[in-house]
């Protein structure tokens, strides 16, 4: 599933091509992926509008249009947003097609059809279900060690689960939660409210560092993720723990352990992470 670095990479890879494009037609092939709008309403509100800018909140991509409409896309498991400057044929997995200034097109390609599309306005965006309860952006000024410590003190569950829930901090999924906890030297099983101030500070630094490095590498491509031009990321080569259960820790050589937490596979070093 694309996490913050992958969605940010998609945003950056699409923005130079999409800004200024006029939406000339919208075709919906899988209406149930539209969560709060009908295909007819989507057409009525989008066609004739120009794309003003691309934004991101947590794992949500925001297509801001002139006039205040905002198309919100969450790619979930296998969704891809792909820009075709010369257009492209529809495939069995094309779920949504936006015709832009001819002949350009933007396709939502999604094998498993779990991606979600919402239409809202810039004013109503903060109250959109899914966005309303999101914690601060980890790479923005609202995310601080003090705020992180206060938020974690309210949760008794394992720190890994709290990070995945998006309320304390937005944008982390299974890969970057495991990587940030490894960097911080904190076991994913630790109850969130038992972290010391020093551990919170290490976690804050670990979250920021791993996300910044992953954005710089264009994200992590393990199964489905590619950017808006169809190119994979490179951060999979730098992963310390994710996907490495049973392999030696890169820091101490101990074999990495696996656990299931919140239904997700979790990998950590039993010696480096306490
Ligand atoms: Zn280790």
PDB file of C-alpha atoms and ligand atoms in Angstrom:
ATOM      1  CA  UNK A   1       0.000   0.000   0.000  1.00  0.00           C
ATOM      2  CA  UNK A   2       1.434   3.407  -0.850  1.00  0.00           C
ATOM      3  CA  UNK A   3       2.442   5.304   2.280  1.00  0.00           C
ATOM      4  CA  UNK A   4       3.467   8.953   2.633  1.00  0.00           C
ATOM      5  CA  UNK A   5       6.711   8.721   0.588  1.00  0.00           C
ATOM      6  CA  UNK A   6       4.987   6.915  -2.288  1.00  0.00           C
ATOM      7  CA  UNK A   7       2.013   9.310  -2.407  1.00  0.00           C
ATOM      8  CA  UNK A   8       4.380  12.290  -2.174  1.00  0.00           C
ATOM      9  CA  UNK A   9       6.451  10.853  -5.038  1.00  0.00           C
ATOM     10  CA  UNK A  10       3.299  10.367  -7.122  1.00  0.00           C
ATOM     11  CA  UNK A  11       2.296  13.963  -6.336  1.00  0.00           C
ATOM     12  CA  UNK A  12       5.675  15.321  -7.402  1.00  0.00           C
ATOM     13  CA  UNK A  13       5.802  13.156 -10.537  1.00  0.00           C
ATOM     14  CA  UNK A  14       2.341  14.252 -11.691  1.00  0.00           C
ATOM     15  CA  UNK A  15       2.222  17.914 -10.691  1.00  0.00           C
ATOM     16  CA  UNK A  16       4.340  19.391 -13.517  1.00  0.00           C
ATOM     17  CA  UNK A  17       2.185  17.580 -16.082  1.00  0.00           C
ATOM     18  CA  UNK A  18      -1.245  18.110 -14.540  1.00  0.00           C
ATOM     19  CA  UNK A  19      -1.199  21.742 -13.446  1.00  0.00           C
ATOM     20  CA  UNK A  20      -2.952  23.892 -16.046  1.00  0.00           C
ATOM     21  CA  UNK A  21      -4.627  20.921 -17.759  1.00  0.00           C
ATOM     22  CA  UNK A  22      -8.347  21.274 -18.401  1.00  0.00           C
ATOM     23  CA  UNK A  23     -10.555  18.279 -17.623  1.00  0.00           C
ATOM     24  CA  UNK A  24     -12.572  17.716 -20.798  1.00  0.00           C
ATOM     25  CA  UNK A  25     -14.355  14.447 -19.930  1.00  0.00           C
ATOM     26  CA  UNK A  26     -14.557  11.910 -17.089  1.00  0.00           C
ATOM     27  CA  UNK A  27     -15.333   8.204 -17.583  1.00  0.00           C
ATOM     28  CA  UNK A  28     -16.120   6.049 -14.549  1.00  0.00           C
ATOM     29  CA  UNK A  29     -15.735   2.299 -15.112  1.00  0.00           C
ATOM     30  CA  UNK A  30     -16.230   1.172 -11.492  1.00  0.00           C
ATOM     31  CA  UNK A  31     -18.786   3.507  -9.829  1.00  0.00           C
ATOM     32  CA  UNK A  32     -18.436   1.877  -6.397  1.00  0.00           C
ATOM     33  CA  UNK A  33     -14.946   3.353  -6.104  1.00  0.00           C
ATOM     34  CA  UNK A  34     -16.585   6.801  -5.998  1.00  0.00           C
ATOM     35  CA  UNK A  35     -17.344   7.155  -2.289  1.00  0.00           C
ATOM     36  CA  UNK A  36     -19.390  10.331  -1.989  1.00  0.00           C
ATOM     37  CA  UNK A  37     -20.404  11.288  -5.513  1.00  0.00           C
ATOM     38  CA  UNK A  38     -22.206   9.777  -8.513  1.00  0.00           C
ATOM     39  CA  UNK A  39     -20.539   9.527 -11.927  1.00  0.00           C
ATOM     40  CA  UNK A  40     -22.999  12.140 -13.261  1.00  0.00           C
ATOM     41  CA  UNK A  41     -22.193  14.600 -10.477  1.00  0.00           C
ATOM     42  CA  UNK A  42     -18.470  13.988 -10.876  1.00  0.00           C
ATOM     43  CA  UNK A  43     -18.791  14.892 -14.562  1.00  0.00           C
ATOM     44  CA  UNK A  44     -20.904  17.942 -13.884  1.00  0.00           C
ATOM     45  CA  UNK A  45     -18.508  19.345 -11.301  1.00  0.00           C
ATOM     46  CA  UNK A  46     -15.193  18.466 -13.001  1.00  0.00           C
ATOM     47  CA  UNK A  47     -15.617  18.933 -16.731  1.00  0.00           C
ATOM     48  CA  UNK A  48     -14.426  22.333 -17.918  1.00  0.00           C
ATOM     49  CA  UNK A  49     -12.273  22.920 -14.811  1.00  0.00           C
ATOM     50  CA  UNK A  50      -8.520  23.371 -14.834  1.00  0.00           C
ATOM     51  CA  UNK A  51      -6.168  21.660 -12.389  1.00  0.00           C
ATOM     52  CA  UNK A  52      -4.629  24.311 -10.104  1.00  0.00           C
ATOM     53  CA  UNK A  53      -2.276  22.243  -7.940  1.00  0.00           C
ATOM     54  CA  UNK A  54      -1.629  18.812  -6.471  1.00  0.00           C
ATOM     55  CA  UNK A  55      -1.554  18.403  -2.710  1.00  0.00           C
ATOM     56  CA  UNK A  56      -1.258  15.581  -0.212  1.00  0.00           C
ATOM     57  CA  UNK A  57      -2.579  14.897   3.283  1.00  0.00           C
ATOM     58  CA  UNK A  58      -1.271  11.716   4.900  1.00  0.00           C
ATOM     59  CA  UNK A  59      -1.748   9.017   2.252  1.00  0.00           C
ATOM     60  CA  UNK A  60      -4.425  11.001   0.379  1.00  0.00           C
ATOM     61  CA  UNK A  61      -3.602  12.719  -2.914  1.00  0.00           C
ATOM     62  CA  UNK A  62      -5.494  15.991  -3.458  1.00  0.00           C
ATOM     63  CA  UNK A  63      -6.208  17.255  -6.977  1.00  0.00           C
ATOM     64  CA  UNK A  64      -7.162  20.908  -6.435  1.00  0.00           C
ATOM     65  CA  UNK A  65      -9.159  22.478  -9.257  1.00  0.00           C
ATOM     66  CA  UNK A  66      -9.708  26.117 -10.120  1.00  0.00           C
ATOM     67  CA  UNK A  67     -12.982  27.168  -8.512  1.00  0.00           C
ATOM     68  CA  UNK A  68     -12.408  25.204  -5.294  1.00  0.00           C
ATOM     69  CA  UNK A  69     -13.387  21.626  -6.189  1.00  0.00           C
ATOM     70  CA  UNK A  70     -10.984  18.984  -4.799  1.00  0.00           C
ATOM     71  CA  UNK A  71     -10.731  15.417  -6.074  1.00  0.00           C
ATOM     72  CA  UNK A  72      -9.355  13.225  -3.269  1.00  0.00           C
ATOM     73  CA  UNK A  73      -7.769   9.868  -4.106  1.00  0.00           C
ATOM     74  CA  UNK A  74      -6.602   7.132  -1.729  1.00  0.00           C
ATOM     75  CA  UNK A  75      -4.806   4.395  -3.692  1.00  0.00           C
ATOM     76  CA  UNK A  76      -5.152   1.654  -1.011  1.00  0.00           C
ATOM     77  CA  UNK A  77      -3.623  -1.683  -2.146  1.00  0.00           C
ATOM     78  CA  UNK A  78      -3.017  -1.630  -5.885  1.00  0.00           C
ATOM     79  CA  UNK A  79      -4.187   1.752  -7.180  1.00  0.00           C
ATOM     80  CA  UNK A  80      -1.998   3.667  -9.616  1.00  0.00           C
ATOM     81  CA  UNK A  81      -2.516   7.134 -11.042  1.00  0.00           C
ATOM     82  CA  UNK A  82      -0.860   7.309 -14.428  1.00  0.00           C
ATOM     83  CA  UNK A  83      -0.420  10.296 -16.735  1.00  0.00           C
ATOM     84  CA  UNK A  84      -0.369   9.658 -20.488  1.00  0.00           C
ATOM     85  CA  UNK A  85       0.612  12.760 -22.527  1.00  0.00           C
ATOM     86  CA  UNK A  86      -0.635  11.106 -25.745  1.00  0.00           C
ATOM     87  CA  UNK A  87      -3.554   9.194 -24.171  1.00  0.00           C
ATOM     88  CA  UNK A  88      -3.658   5.407 -23.770  1.00  0.00           C
ATOM     89  CA  UNK A  89      -6.026   2.499 -24.384  1.00  0.00           C
ATOM     90  CA  UNK A  90      -8.406   1.537 -21.577  1.00  0.00           C
ATOM     91  CA  UNK A  91      -7.427  -1.760 -19.900  1.00  0.00           C
ATOM     92  CA  UNK A  92      -9.549  -4.205 -17.847  1.00  0.00           C
ATOM     93  CA  UNK A  93      -8.132  -2.444 -14.759  1.00  0.00           C
ATOM     94  CA  UNK A  94      -8.865   1.156 -15.770  1.00  0.00           C
ATOM     95  CA  UNK A  95     -11.358   2.339 -13.125  1.00  0.00           C
ATOM     96  CA  UNK A  96     -11.497   6.068 -13.877  1.00  0.00           C
ATOM     97  CA  UNK A  97     -10.285   8.049 -16.878  1.00  0.00           C
ATOM     98  CA  UNK A  98      -9.962  11.810 -16.961  1.00  0.00           C
ATOM     99  CA  UNK A  99      -9.519  13.235 -20.439  1.00  0.00           C
ATOM    100  CA  UNK A 100      -7.376  16.367 -20.162  1.00  0.00           C
ATOM    101  CA  UNK A 101      -6.344  19.017 -22.659  1.00  0.00           C
ATOM    102  CA  UNK A 102      -6.199  16.729 -25.760  1.00  0.00           C
ATOM    103  CA  UNK A 103      -4.621  14.274 -26.158  1.00  0.00           C
ATOM    104  CA  UNK A 104      -3.470  13.921 -22.509  1.00  0.00           C
ATOM    105  CA  UNK A 105      -5.222  11.565 -20.074  1.00  0.00           C
ATOM    106  CA  UNK A 106      -5.007  10.593 -16.412  1.00  0.00           C
ATOM    107  CA  UNK A 107      -5.965   6.980 -15.603  1.00  0.00           C
ATOM    108  CA  UNK A 108      -6.764   5.385 -12.265  1.00  0.00           C
ATOM    109  CA  UNK A 109      -5.523   1.821 -12.808  1.00  0.00           C
ATOM    110  CA  UNK A 110      -6.417  -0.560  -9.978  1.00  0.00           C
ATOM    111  CA  UNK A 111      -6.254  -4.373 -10.178  1.00  0.00           C
ATOM    112  CA  UNK A 112      -8.025  -5.007  -6.869  1.00  0.00           C
ATOM    113  CA  UNK A 113     -10.373  -1.997  -6.975  1.00  0.00           C
ATOM    114  CA  UNK A 114      -9.851  -0.909  -3.373  1.00  0.00           C
ATOM    115  CA  UNK A 115      -8.833   2.666  -4.262  1.00  0.00           C
ATOM    116  CA  UNK A 116     -11.260   5.336  -3.071  1.00  0.00           C
ATOM    117  CA  UNK A 117     -12.233   8.556  -4.827  1.00  0.00           C
ATOM    118  CA  UNK A 118     -14.009  11.463  -3.120  1.00  0.00           C
ATOM    119  CA  UNK A 119     -15.129  14.844  -4.460  1.00  0.00           C
ATOM    120  CA  UNK A 120     -15.227  17.770  -2.067  1.00  0.00           C
ATOM    121  CA  UNK A 121     -14.359  21.462  -1.911  1.00  0.00           C
ATOM    122  CA  UNK A 122     -11.351  23.188  -0.399  1.00  0.00           C
ATOM    123  CA  UNK A 123     -13.554  24.476   2.453  1.00  0.00           C
ATOM    124  CA  UNK A 124     -15.083  21.073   3.240  1.00  0.00           C
ATOM    125  CA  UNK A 125     -11.825  19.130   2.804  1.00  0.00           C
ATOM    126  CA  UNK A 126     -10.744  19.122   6.481  1.00  0.00           C
ATOM    127  CA  UNK A 127     -14.053  17.534   7.524  1.00  0.00           C
ATOM    128  CA  UNK A 128     -13.986  14.766   4.906  1.00  0.00           C
ATOM    129  CA  UNK A 129     -14.320  11.343   6.622  1.00  0.00           C
ATOM    130  CA  UNK A 130     -10.837   9.858   6.761  1.00  0.00           C
ATOM    131  CA  UNK A 131      -9.157  13.257   6.815  1.00  0.00           C
ATOM    132  CA  UNK A 132     -11.010  14.696   9.797  1.00  0.00           C
ATOM    133  CA  UNK A 133      -9.222  12.463  12.319  1.00  0.00           C
ATOM    134  CA  UNK A 134      -5.736  12.523  10.760  1.00  0.00           C
ATOM    135  CA  UNK A 135      -2.828  13.488  12.990  1.00  0.00           C
ATOM    136  CA  UNK A 136      -0.214  16.071  11.963  1.00  0.00           C
ATOM    137  CA  UNK A 137       1.903  15.787   8.825  1.00  0.00           C
ATOM    138  CA  UNK A 138       5.189  14.240  10.004  1.00  0.00           C
ATOM    139  CA  UNK A 139       7.305  16.425   7.701  1.00  0.00           C
ATOM    140  CA  UNK A 140       5.448  19.634   8.595  1.00  0.00           C
ATOM    141  CA  UNK A 141       5.844  22.141  11.450  1.00  0.00           C
ATOM    142  CA  UNK A 142       2.809  20.823  13.399  1.00  0.00           C
ATOM    143  CA  UNK A 143       4.665  17.589  14.183  1.00  0.00           C
ATOM    144  CA  UNK A 144       6.884  18.084  17.254  1.00  0.00           C
ATOM    145  CA  UNK A 145       8.499  15.779  19.851  1.00  0.00           C
ATOM    146  CA  UNK A 146       6.369  17.444  22.547  1.00  0.00           C
ATOM    147  CA  UNK A 147       3.130  16.900  20.631  1.00  0.00           C
ATOM    148  CA  UNK A 148       4.091  13.318  19.788  1.00  0.00           C
ATOM    149  CA  UNK A 149       4.826  12.571  23.450  1.00  0.00           C
ATOM    150  CA  UNK A 150       1.505  14.028  24.609  1.00  0.00           C
ATOM    151  CA  UNK A 151      -0.446  12.051  22.005  1.00  0.00           C
ATOM    152  CA  UNK A 152       1.342   8.762  22.751  1.00  0.00           C
ATOM    153  CA  UNK A 153       0.681   9.146  26.486  1.00  0.00           C
ATOM    154  CA  UNK A 154      -3.057   8.727  25.758  1.00  0.00           C
ATOM    155  CA  UNK A 155      -2.638   5.288  24.145  1.00  0.00           C
ATOM    156  CA  UNK A 156      -1.987   2.007  25.941  1.00  0.00           C
ATOM    157  CA  UNK A 157      -1.815  -0.181  22.830  1.00  0.00           C
ATOM    158  CA  UNK A 158       1.420  -1.328  21.144  1.00  0.00           C
ATOM    159  CA  UNK A 159       3.317   1.617  19.636  1.00  0.00           C
ATOM    160  CA  UNK A 160       3.215   0.000  16.175  1.00  0.00           C
ATOM    161  CA  UNK A 161      -0.608  -0.088  16.204  1.00  0.00           C
ATOM    162  CA  UNK A 162      -0.787   3.524  17.384  1.00  0.00           C
ATOM    163  CA  UNK A 163       1.469   4.640  14.513  1.00  0.00           C
ATOM    164  CA  UNK A 164      -0.622   2.720  11.951  1.00  0.00           C
ATOM    165  CA  UNK A 165      -3.893   4.293  13.192  1.00  0.00           C
ATOM    166  CA  UNK A 166      -3.049   7.722  11.599  1.00  0.00           C
ATOM    167  CA  UNK A 167      -4.430   9.749  14.538  1.00  0.00           C
ATOM    168  CA  UNK A 168      -1.162  10.497  16.310  1.00  0.00           C
ATOM    169  CA  UNK A 169       0.749  11.095  13.087  1.00  0.00           C
ATOM    170  CA  UNK A 170      -0.422  10.822   9.455  1.00  0.00           C
ATOM    171  CA  UNK A 171       1.093   8.889   6.573  1.00  0.00           C
ATOM    172  CA  UNK A 172       2.910   5.940   8.174  1.00  0.00           C
ATOM    173  CA  UNK A 173       1.955   2.420   7.084  1.00  0.00           C
ATOM    174  CA  UNK A 174       3.494  -0.967   7.705  1.00  0.00           C
ATOM    175  CA  UNK A 175       6.838  -0.305   6.024  1.00  0.00           C
ATOM    176  CA  UNK A 176       7.756   3.044   7.552  1.00  0.00           C
ATOM    177  CA  UNK A 177       6.317   2.287  11.009  1.00  0.00           C
ATOM    178  CA  UNK A 178       8.658  -0.737  11.238  1.00  0.00           C
ATOM    179  CA  UNK A 179      11.621   1.211   9.849  1.00  0.00           C
ATOM    180  CA  UNK A 180      11.066   4.221  12.155  1.00  0.00           C
ATOM    181  CA  UNK A 181      10.805   1.968  15.242  1.00  0.00           C
ATOM    182  CA  UNK A 182      14.029   0.191  14.273  1.00  0.00           C
ATOM    183  CA  UNK A 183      15.856   3.512  13.924  1.00  0.00           C
ATOM    184  CA  UNK A 184      14.493   4.624  17.291  1.00  0.00           C
ATOM    185  CA  UNK A 185      15.504   1.363  18.994  1.00  0.00           C
ATOM    186  CA  UNK A 186      11.944   0.816  20.247  1.00  0.00           C
ATOM    187  CA  UNK A 187      10.109  -2.518  20.135  1.00  0.00           C
ATOM    188  CA  UNK A 188       6.869  -2.391  18.133  1.00  0.00           C
ATOM    189  CA  UNK A 189       5.215  -4.225  21.058  1.00  0.00           C
ATOM    190  CA  UNK A 190       5.881  -1.497  23.619  1.00  0.00           C
ATOM    191  CA  UNK A 191       2.729   0.109  25.039  1.00  0.00           C
ATOM    192  CA  UNK A 192       2.699   3.640  23.580  1.00  0.00           C
ATOM    193  CA  UNK A 193       2.213   5.309  26.978  1.00  0.00           C
ATOM    194  CA  UNK A 194       5.427   3.787  28.391  1.00  0.00           C
ATOM    195  CA  UNK A 195       7.855   5.616  26.081  1.00  0.00           C
ATOM    196  CA  UNK A 196      10.267   7.937  27.916  1.00  0.00           C
ATOM    197  CA  UNK A 197      10.850  11.495  26.676  1.00  0.00           C
ATOM    198  CA  UNK A 198      14.184  10.353  25.251  1.00  0.00           C
ATOM    199  CA  UNK A 199      12.521   7.495  23.365  1.00  0.00           C
ATOM    200  CA  UNK A 200       9.840   9.835  22.019  1.00  0.00           C
ATOM    201  CA  UNK A 201      12.592  12.134  20.771  1.00  0.00           C
ATOM    202  CA  UNK A 202      14.333   9.211  19.043  1.00  0.00           C
ATOM    203  CA  UNK A 203      11.051   8.087  17.483  1.00  0.00           C
ATOM    204  CA  UNK A 204      10.345  11.627  16.240  1.00  0.00           C
ATOM    205  CA  UNK A 205      13.787  11.765  14.626  1.00  0.00           C
ATOM    206  CA  UNK A 206      13.432   8.235  13.217  1.00  0.00           C
ATOM    207  CA  UNK A 207      10.051   8.969  11.627  1.00  0.00           C
ATOM    208  CA  UNK A 208      11.279  12.174   9.992  1.00  0.00           C
ATOM    209  CA  UNK A 209      14.554  10.663   8.776  1.00  0.00           C
ATOM    210  CA  UNK A 210      13.081   7.516   7.253  1.00  0.00           C
ATOM    211  CA  UNK A 211      10.318   9.461   5.484  1.00  0.00           C
ATOM    212  CA  UNK A 212      12.719  12.079   4.130  1.00  0.00           C
ATOM    213  CA  UNK A 213      15.126   9.433   2.855  1.00  0.00           C
ATOM    214  CA  UNK A 214      12.283   7.430   1.285  1.00  0.00           C
ATOM    215  CA  UNK A 215      10.885  10.512  -0.477  1.00  0.00           C
ATOM    216  CA  UNK A 216      14.397  11.253  -1.777  1.00  0.00           C
ATOM    217  CA  UNK A 217      14.589   7.657  -3.110  1.00  0.00           C
ATOM    218  CA  UNK A 218      11.202   7.938  -4.856  1.00  0.00           C
ATOM    219  CA  UNK A 219       9.442   5.559  -2.440  1.00  0.00           C
ATOM    220  CA  UNK A 220       9.570   1.794  -1.916  1.00  0.00           C
ATOM    221  CA  UNK A 221       8.540  -0.557  -4.744  1.00  0.00           C
ATOM    222  CA  UNK A 222       7.911  -4.095  -3.537  1.00  0.00           C
ATOM    223  CA  UNK A 223       4.708  -5.144  -5.298  1.00  0.00           C
ATOM    224  CA  UNK A 224       2.559  -2.611  -7.080  1.00  0.00           C
ATOM    225  CA  UNK A 225       3.764   0.892  -6.429  1.00  0.00           C
ATOM    226  CA  UNK A 226       5.024   3.058  -9.295  1.00  0.00           C
ATOM    227  CA  UNK A 227       5.018   6.851  -9.658  1.00  0.00           C
ATOM    228  CA  UNK A 228       2.773   8.858 -12.006  1.00  0.00           C
ATOM    229  CA  UNK A 229       5.064   8.076 -14.949  1.00  0.00           C
ATOM    230  CA  UNK A 230       5.076   4.333 -14.202  1.00  0.00           C
ATOM    231  CA  UNK A 231       8.604   4.307 -12.704  1.00  0.00           C
ATOM    232  CA  UNK A 232       9.449   2.322  -9.522  1.00  0.00           C
ATOM    233  CA  UNK A 233      11.100   3.744  -6.391  1.00  0.00           C
ATOM    234  CA  UNK A 234      14.446   2.664  -4.915  1.00  0.00           C
ATOM    235  CA  UNK A 235      14.031   2.726  -1.126  1.00  0.00           C
ATOM    236  CA  UNK A 236      13.458  -1.071  -0.972  1.00  0.00           C
ATOM    237  CA  UNK A 237      17.263  -1.398  -1.191  1.00  0.00           C
ATOM    238  CA  UNK A 238      17.666   0.584   2.042  1.00  0.00           C
ATOM    239  CA  UNK A 239      15.082  -1.213   4.211  1.00  0.00           C
ATOM    240  CA  UNK A 240      16.544  -2.279   7.572  1.00  0.00           C
ATOM    241  CA  UNK A 241      13.763  -4.551   8.852  1.00  0.00           C
ATOM    242  CA  UNK A 242      10.620  -4.536   6.687  1.00  0.00           C
ATOM    243  CA  UNK A 243      10.354  -7.803   4.735  1.00  0.00           C
ATOM    244  CA  UNK A 244      13.547  -9.165   6.388  1.00  0.00           C
ATOM    245  CA  UNK A 245      12.121 -11.534   9.037  1.00  0.00           C
ATOM    246  CA  UNK A 246      14.712 -14.249   9.839  1.00  0.00           C
ATOM    247  CA  UNK A 247      17.575 -12.304   8.244  1.00  0.00           C
ATOM    248  CA  UNK A 248      20.424 -10.817  10.317  1.00  0.00           C
ATOM    249  CA  UNK A 249      20.003  -7.323  11.800  1.00  0.00           C
ATOM    250  CA  UNK A 250      22.159  -4.895   9.836  1.00  0.00           C
ATOM    251  CA  UNK A 251      23.328  -3.314  13.105  1.00  0.00           C
ATOM    252  CA  UNK A 252      24.023  -6.291  15.435  1.00  0.00           C
ATOM    253  CA  UNK A 253      23.638  -9.490  13.385  1.00  0.00           C
ATOM    254  CA  UNK A 254      20.829 -10.964  15.554  1.00  0.00           C
ATOM    255  CA  UNK A 255      18.142 -12.696  13.464  1.00  0.00           C
ATOM    256  CA  UNK A 256      15.146 -10.374  12.987  1.00  0.00           C
ATOM    257  CA  UNK A 257      11.857 -11.520  14.523  1.00  0.00           C
ATOM    258  CA  UNK A 258       8.336 -11.366  13.093  1.00  0.00           C
ATOM    259  CA  UNK A 259       5.051 -10.770  14.936  1.00  0.00           C
ATOM    260  CA  UNK A 260       1.527  -9.983  13.832  1.00  0.00           C
ATOM    261  CA  UNK A 261       0.216  -6.669  15.133  1.00  0.00           C
ATOM    262  CA  UNK A 262      -3.084  -5.077  14.090  1.00  0.00           C
ATOM    263  CA  UNK A 263      -3.297  -7.855  11.499  1.00  0.00           C
ATOM    264  CA  UNK A 264      -0.040  -6.741   9.879  1.00  0.00           C
ATOM    265  CA  UNK A 265       3.311  -8.495   9.724  1.00  0.00           C
ATOM    266  CA  UNK A 266       5.802  -6.675  11.914  1.00  0.00           C
ATOM    267  CA  UNK A 267       9.564  -7.196  11.833  1.00  0.00           C
ATOM    268  CA  UNK A 268      12.025  -6.024  14.468  1.00  0.00           C
ATOM    269  CA  UNK A 269      15.383  -6.782  16.086  1.00  0.00           C
ATOM    270  CA  UNK A 270      14.914  -8.293  19.572  1.00  0.00           C
ATOM    271  CA  UNK A 271      18.323  -6.979  20.649  1.00  0.00           C
ATOM    272  CA  UNK A 272      18.358  -3.420  19.204  1.00  0.00           C
ATOM    273  CA  UNK A 273      14.690  -2.653  19.903  1.00  0.00           C
ATOM    274  CA  UNK A 274      13.555  -2.636  23.531  1.00  0.00           C
TER     275      UNK A 274
HETATM  276 ZN1  LIG B   1      19.980  -5.600  16.018  1.00  0.00          ZN
END
